Amino acid sequence: INCDQWDGYRSERNAILSELAAANVQSLLVLTGDIHAFFASHLKADFDAGAAPSVGVEYVTAGISSASLKQLIDKLAPAGSSLRAVADAWATGADAALRRTNPHLVFADSNAYGFSVARIDAQETRVTFVQLGDPTNAKYGGVIARTKFRTKVGTNQIEIV
């Protein structure tokens, strides 16, 4: 989808994750952002091998004020544009389509503003995605949702809690 992210570096991503798997790295946890969305996913040395074991987990946080997918689409296909119906249909189904075609993806919300809180201890990692209202809206809604996850040490699995 975006050649400036891992989508454009598939072989490099696979090489890095394969090396970590070969080194038997345990409980690999990646916390990242700058993608304007919330994602939680299992990391695999080979994403094309559906049954491949997870080498780790990744939690991606949305930005507090970075444009969401809907806001980007509003700029590219403004109301009244001949492309607006197509853009709305694509944006509405984007997260479901991503999950359907990427079985390693546990959670996706590409129309979100917010931040994440992580608590890491010797037994587990707990991550909460805190979704905020649209900061460009004069009637800003504050915190509108929280989605919580847990990864127990040694499992490389994400649980929604």
PDB file of C-alpha atoms in Angstrom:
ATOM      1  CA  ILE A   1       0.000   0.000   0.000  1.00  0.00           C
ATOM      2  CA  ASN A   2       2.834   2.388   0.823  1.00  0.00           C
ATOM      3  CA  CYS A   3       6.341   1.949  -0.584  1.00  0.00           C
ATOM      4  CA  ASP A   4       7.798   4.135   2.180  1.00  0.00           C
ATOM      5  CA  GLN A   5       6.793   1.533   4.771  1.00  0.00           C
ATOM      6  CA  TRP A   6       7.484  -2.207   5.040  1.00  0.00           C
ATOM      7  CA  ASP A   7       5.229  -2.738   1.995  1.00  0.00           C
ATOM      8  CA  GLY A   8       8.100  -1.403  -0.125  1.00  0.00           C
ATOM      9  CA  TYR A   9      10.772  -3.459   1.648  1.00  0.00           C
ATOM     10  CA  ARG A  10       9.378  -6.996   1.782  1.00  0.00           C
ATOM     11  CA  SER A  11      12.693  -8.802   1.233  1.00  0.00           C
ATOM     12  CA  GLU A  12      14.484  -6.616   3.789  1.00  0.00           C
ATOM     13  CA  ARG A  13      11.723  -7.163   6.346  1.00  0.00           C
ATOM     14  CA  ASN A  14      11.859 -10.927   5.751  1.00  0.00           C
ATOM     15  CA  ALA A  15      15.672 -10.911   6.080  1.00  0.00           C
ATOM     16  CA  ILE A  16      15.542  -9.063   9.414  1.00  0.00           C
ATOM     17  CA  LEU A  17      12.790 -11.258  10.859  1.00  0.00           C
ATOM     18  CA  SER A  18      14.451 -14.444   9.549  1.00  0.00           C
ATOM     19  CA  GLU A  19      17.701 -13.486  11.292  1.00  0.00           C
ATOM     20  CA  LEU A  20      15.843 -12.833  14.543  1.00  0.00           C
ATOM     21  CA  ALA A  21      14.081 -16.204  14.239  1.00  0.00           C
ATOM     22  CA  ALA A  22      17.370 -18.001  13.440  1.00  0.00           C
ATOM     23  CA  ALA A  23      18.976 -16.361  16.490  1.00  0.00           C
ATOM     24  CA  ASN A  24      16.068 -17.730  18.556  1.00  0.00           C
ATOM     25  CA  VAL A  25      15.166 -14.272  19.855  1.00  0.00           C
ATOM     26  CA  GLN A  26      12.393 -14.734  22.413  1.00  0.00           C
ATOM     27  CA  SER A  27       9.457 -12.387  23.020  1.00  0.00           C
ATOM     28  CA  LEU A  28      10.282  -9.887  20.269  1.00  0.00           C
ATOM     29  CA  LEU A  29       8.164  -6.782  20.817  1.00  0.00           C
ATOM     30  CA  VAL A  30       7.996  -3.907  18.331  1.00  0.00           C
ATOM     31  CA  LEU A  31       6.323  -0.643  19.356  1.00  0.00           C
ATOM     32  CA  THR A  32       6.019   1.920  16.597  1.00  0.00           C
ATOM     33  CA  GLY A  33       3.899   4.656  15.082  1.00  0.00           C
ATOM     34  CA  ASP A  34       3.891   7.278  12.338  1.00  0.00           C
ATOM     35  CA  ILE A  35       1.413   5.377  10.212  1.00  0.00           C
ATOM     36  CA  HIS A  36      -1.716   7.381  11.177  1.00  0.00           C
ATOM     37  CA  ALA A  37      -3.579   4.248  12.320  1.00  0.00           C
ATOM     38  CA  PHE A  38      -3.769   1.595  15.036  1.00  0.00           C
ATOM     39  CA  PHE A  39      -2.524  -1.898  14.132  1.00  0.00           C
ATOM     40  CA  ALA A  40      -1.686  -4.989  16.192  1.00  0.00           C
ATOM     41  CA  SER A  41      -0.038  -7.860  14.353  1.00  0.00           C
ATOM     42  CA  HIS A  42       2.003 -11.014  14.606  1.00  0.00           C
ATOM     43  CA  LEU A  43       5.427 -10.770  12.967  1.00  0.00           C
ATOM     44  CA  LYS A  44       6.509 -13.641  10.734  1.00  0.00           C
ATOM     45  CA  ALA A  45       9.777 -14.474   9.035  1.00  0.00           C
ATOM     46  CA  ASP A  46       7.692 -15.375   5.972  1.00  0.00           C
ATOM     47  CA  PHE A  47       4.373 -13.554   5.745  1.00  0.00           C
ATOM     48  CA  ASP A  48       3.425 -15.553   2.636  1.00  0.00           C
ATOM     49  CA  ALA A  49       3.506 -18.832   4.599  1.00  0.00           C
ATOM     50  CA  GLY A  50       0.223 -18.540   6.481  1.00  0.00           C
ATOM     51  CA  ALA A  51       1.065 -21.271   8.985  1.00  0.00           C
ATOM     52  CA  ALA A  52       4.521 -19.852   9.780  1.00  0.00           C
ATOM     53  CA  PRO A  53       5.044 -19.279  13.508  1.00  0.00           C
ATOM     54  CA  SER A  54       5.167 -15.748  14.893  1.00  0.00           C
ATOM     55  CA  VAL A  55       8.641 -14.434  15.625  1.00  0.00           C
ATOM     56  CA  GLY A  56       7.227 -11.555  17.622  1.00  0.00           C
ATOM     57  CA  VAL A  57       4.435  -9.021  17.871  1.00  0.00           C
ATOM     58  CA  GLU A  58       4.024  -5.441  16.734  1.00  0.00           C
ATOM     59  CA  TYR A  59       1.822  -2.684  18.103  1.00  0.00           C
ATOM     60  CA  VAL A  60       1.445   0.453  15.947  1.00  0.00           C
ATOM     61  CA  THR A  61      -0.078   3.604  17.385  1.00  0.00           C
ATOM     62  CA  ALA A  62      -2.104   6.275  15.642  1.00  0.00           C
ATOM     63  CA  GLY A  63      -1.120   9.916  15.962  1.00  0.00           C
ATOM     64  CA  ILE A  64      -2.951  12.458  18.067  1.00  0.00           C
ATOM     65  CA  SER A  65      -3.168  15.009  15.261  1.00  0.00           C
ATOM     66  CA  SER A  66      -1.830  13.230  12.141  1.00  0.00           C
ATOM     67  CA  ALA A  67      -4.393  12.972   9.361  1.00  0.00           C
ATOM     68  CA  SER A  68      -6.437   9.765   9.492  1.00  0.00           C
ATOM     69  CA  LEU A  69      -7.301   7.773   6.375  1.00  0.00           C
ATOM     70  CA  LYS A  70     -10.696   9.485   6.190  1.00  0.00           C
ATOM     71  CA  GLN A  71      -9.117  12.922   6.462  1.00  0.00           C
ATOM     72  CA  LEU A  72      -6.597  12.086   3.715  1.00  0.00           C
ATOM     73  CA  ILE A  73      -9.415  10.872   1.474  1.00  0.00           C
ATOM     74  CA  ASP A  74     -11.365  14.068   2.163  1.00  0.00           C
ATOM     75  CA  LYS A  75      -8.394  16.017   0.771  1.00  0.00           C
ATOM     76  CA  LEU A  76      -7.924  13.770  -2.283  1.00  0.00           C
ATOM     77  CA  ALA A  77     -11.601  13.372  -3.184  1.00  0.00           C
ATOM     78  CA  PRO A  78     -13.565  16.263  -1.695  1.00  0.00           C
ATOM     79  CA  ALA A  79     -17.345  16.195  -1.362  1.00  0.00           C
ATOM     80  CA  GLY A  80     -18.933  16.530  -4.792  1.00  0.00           C
ATOM     81  CA  SER A  81     -15.947  14.950  -6.537  1.00  0.00           C
ATOM     82  CA  SER A  82     -16.774  12.271  -9.094  1.00  0.00           C
ATOM     83  CA  LEU A  83     -14.389   9.950  -7.239  1.00  0.00           C
ATOM     84  CA  ARG A  84     -15.964  10.500  -3.812  1.00  0.00           C
ATOM     85  CA  ALA A  85     -18.260   7.432  -3.896  1.00  0.00           C
ATOM     86  CA  VAL A  86     -15.337   5.161  -4.832  1.00  0.00           C
ATOM     87  CA  ALA A  87     -13.091   6.724  -2.177  1.00  0.00           C
ATOM     88  CA  ASP A  88     -15.761   6.338   0.531  1.00  0.00           C
ATOM     89  CA  ALA A  89     -16.383   2.696  -0.410  1.00  0.00           C
ATOM     90  CA  TRP A  90     -12.661   1.943  -0.296  1.00  0.00           C
ATOM     91  CA  ALA A  91     -12.106   3.727   3.033  1.00  0.00           C
ATOM     92  CA  THR A  92     -15.136   2.089   4.646  1.00  0.00           C
ATOM     93  CA  GLY A  93     -13.906  -1.410   3.778  1.00  0.00           C
ATOM     94  CA  ALA A  94     -10.155  -0.816   4.144  1.00  0.00           C
ATOM     95  CA  ASP A  95      -9.682  -2.340   7.609  1.00  0.00           C
ATOM     96  CA  ALA A  96     -11.791  -5.423   6.868  1.00  0.00           C
ATOM     97  CA  ALA A  97      -9.941  -5.941   3.580  1.00  0.00           C
ATOM     98  CA  LEU A  98      -6.573  -5.607   5.327  1.00  0.00           C
ATOM     99  CA  ARG A  99      -7.538  -8.204   7.947  1.00  0.00           C
ATOM    100  CA  ARG A 100      -8.972 -10.578   5.315  1.00  0.00           C
ATOM    101  CA  THR A 101      -5.816 -10.486   3.208  1.00  0.00           C
ATOM    102  CA  ASN A 102      -3.315 -10.365   6.087  1.00  0.00           C
ATOM    103  CA  PRO A 103      -4.054 -13.168   8.559  1.00  0.00           C
ATOM    104  CA  HIS A 104      -1.223 -11.991  10.833  1.00  0.00           C
ATOM    105  CA  LEU A 105      -3.124  -8.722  11.436  1.00  0.00           C
ATOM    106  CA  VAL A 106      -5.078  -8.995  14.689  1.00  0.00           C
ATOM    107  CA  PHE A 107      -6.460  -5.446  14.794  1.00  0.00           C
ATOM    108  CA  ALA A 108      -6.730  -2.535  12.363  1.00  0.00           C
ATOM    109  CA  ASP A 109      -8.255   0.917  12.702  1.00  0.00           C
ATOM    110  CA  SER A 110      -7.109   3.226   9.934  1.00  0.00           C
ATOM    111  CA  ASN A 111      -9.549   6.019  10.747  1.00  0.00           C
ATOM    112  CA  ALA A 112      -8.272   6.923  14.179  1.00  0.00           C
ATOM    113  CA  TYR A 113      -6.538   9.584  16.206  1.00  0.00           C
ATOM    114  CA  GLY A 114      -4.938   8.695  19.502  1.00  0.00           C
ATOM    115  CA  PHE A 115      -2.032   7.257  21.411  1.00  0.00           C
ATOM    116  CA  SER A 116      -0.993   4.008  23.063  1.00  0.00           C
ATOM    117  CA  VAL A 117      -0.038   3.120  26.599  1.00  0.00           C
ATOM    118  CA  ALA A 118       2.215   0.097  27.151  1.00  0.00           C
ATOM    119  CA  ARG A 119       2.937  -1.701  30.417  1.00  0.00           C
ATOM    120  CA  ILE A 120       5.774  -4.205  30.206  1.00  0.00           C
ATOM    121  CA  ASP A 121       6.845  -6.542  32.996  1.00  0.00           C
ATOM    122  CA  ALA A 122       8.516  -9.940  33.338  1.00  0.00           C
ATOM    123  CA  GLN A 123       5.295 -11.862  32.603  1.00  0.00           C
ATOM    124  CA  GLU A 124       3.530  -9.876  29.884  1.00  0.00           C
ATOM    125  CA  THR A 125       3.084  -6.765  27.826  1.00  0.00           C
ATOM    126  CA  ARG A 126      -0.221  -4.927  27.988  1.00  0.00           C
ATOM    127  CA  VAL A 127      -1.016  -2.289  25.382  1.00  0.00           C
ATOM    128  CA  THR A 128      -4.022   0.011  25.286  1.00  0.00           C
ATOM    129  CA  PHE A 129      -4.912   1.904  22.124  1.00  0.00           C
ATOM    130  CA  VAL A 130      -6.623   5.110  23.287  1.00  0.00           C
ATOM    131  CA  GLN A 131      -8.723   6.542  20.475  1.00  0.00           C
ATOM    132  CA  LEU A 132      -9.456  10.261  20.572  1.00  0.00           C
ATOM    133  CA  GLY A 133     -12.075  12.328  18.778  1.00  0.00           C
ATOM    134  CA  ASP A 134     -11.124  14.232  15.638  1.00  0.00           C
ATOM    135  CA  PRO A 135      -8.900  17.115  16.807  1.00  0.00           C
ATOM    136  CA  THR A 136      -9.989  19.216  13.824  1.00  0.00           C
ATOM    137  CA  ASN A 137     -13.630  19.068  14.942  1.00  0.00           C
ATOM    138  CA  ALA A 138     -14.796  22.029  17.026  1.00  0.00           C
ATOM    139  CA  LYS A 139     -16.847  19.590  19.142  1.00  0.00           C
ATOM    140  CA  TYR A 140     -13.792  17.441  19.944  1.00  0.00           C
ATOM    141  CA  GLY A 141     -14.948  14.353  21.842  1.00  0.00           C
ATOM    142  CA  GLY A 142     -11.916  13.524  24.020  1.00  0.00           C
ATOM    143  CA  VAL A 143     -11.344   9.800  24.608  1.00  0.00           C
ATOM    144  CA  ILE A 144     -13.926   7.858  22.580  1.00  0.00           C
ATOM    145  CA  ALA A 145     -12.618   4.287  22.830  1.00  0.00           C
ATOM    146  CA  ARG A 146      -9.984   2.066  24.403  1.00  0.00           C
ATOM    147  CA  THR A 147      -8.880  -1.264  22.934  1.00  0.00           C
ATOM    148  CA  LYS A 148      -6.718  -3.448  25.167  1.00  0.00           C
ATOM    149  CA  PHE A 149      -4.275  -6.192  24.248  1.00  0.00           C
ATOM    150  CA  ARG A 150      -1.978  -8.601  26.054  1.00  0.00           C
ATOM    151  CA  THR A 151       1.058 -10.583  24.957  1.00  0.00           C
ATOM    152  CA  LYS A 152       2.361 -13.106  27.474  1.00  0.00           C
ATOM    153  CA  VAL A 153       6.127 -13.544  27.540  1.00  0.00           C
ATOM    154  CA  GLY A 154       7.286 -16.384  25.306  1.00  0.00           C
ATOM    155  CA  THR A 155       4.055 -16.710  23.308  1.00  0.00           C
ATOM    156  CA  ASN A 156       4.504 -14.203  20.449  1.00  0.00           C
ATOM    157  CA  GLN A 157       0.709 -13.990  20.404  1.00  0.00           C
ATOM    158  CA  ILE A 158      -1.626 -11.027  20.773  1.00  0.00           C
ATOM    159  CA  GLU A 159      -4.806 -11.399  22.790  1.00  0.00           C
ATOM    160  CA  ILE A 160      -7.576  -8.790  22.741  1.00  0.00           C
ATOM    161  CA  VAL A 161      -8.661  -8.343  26.358  1.00  0.00           C
TER     162      VAL A 161
END
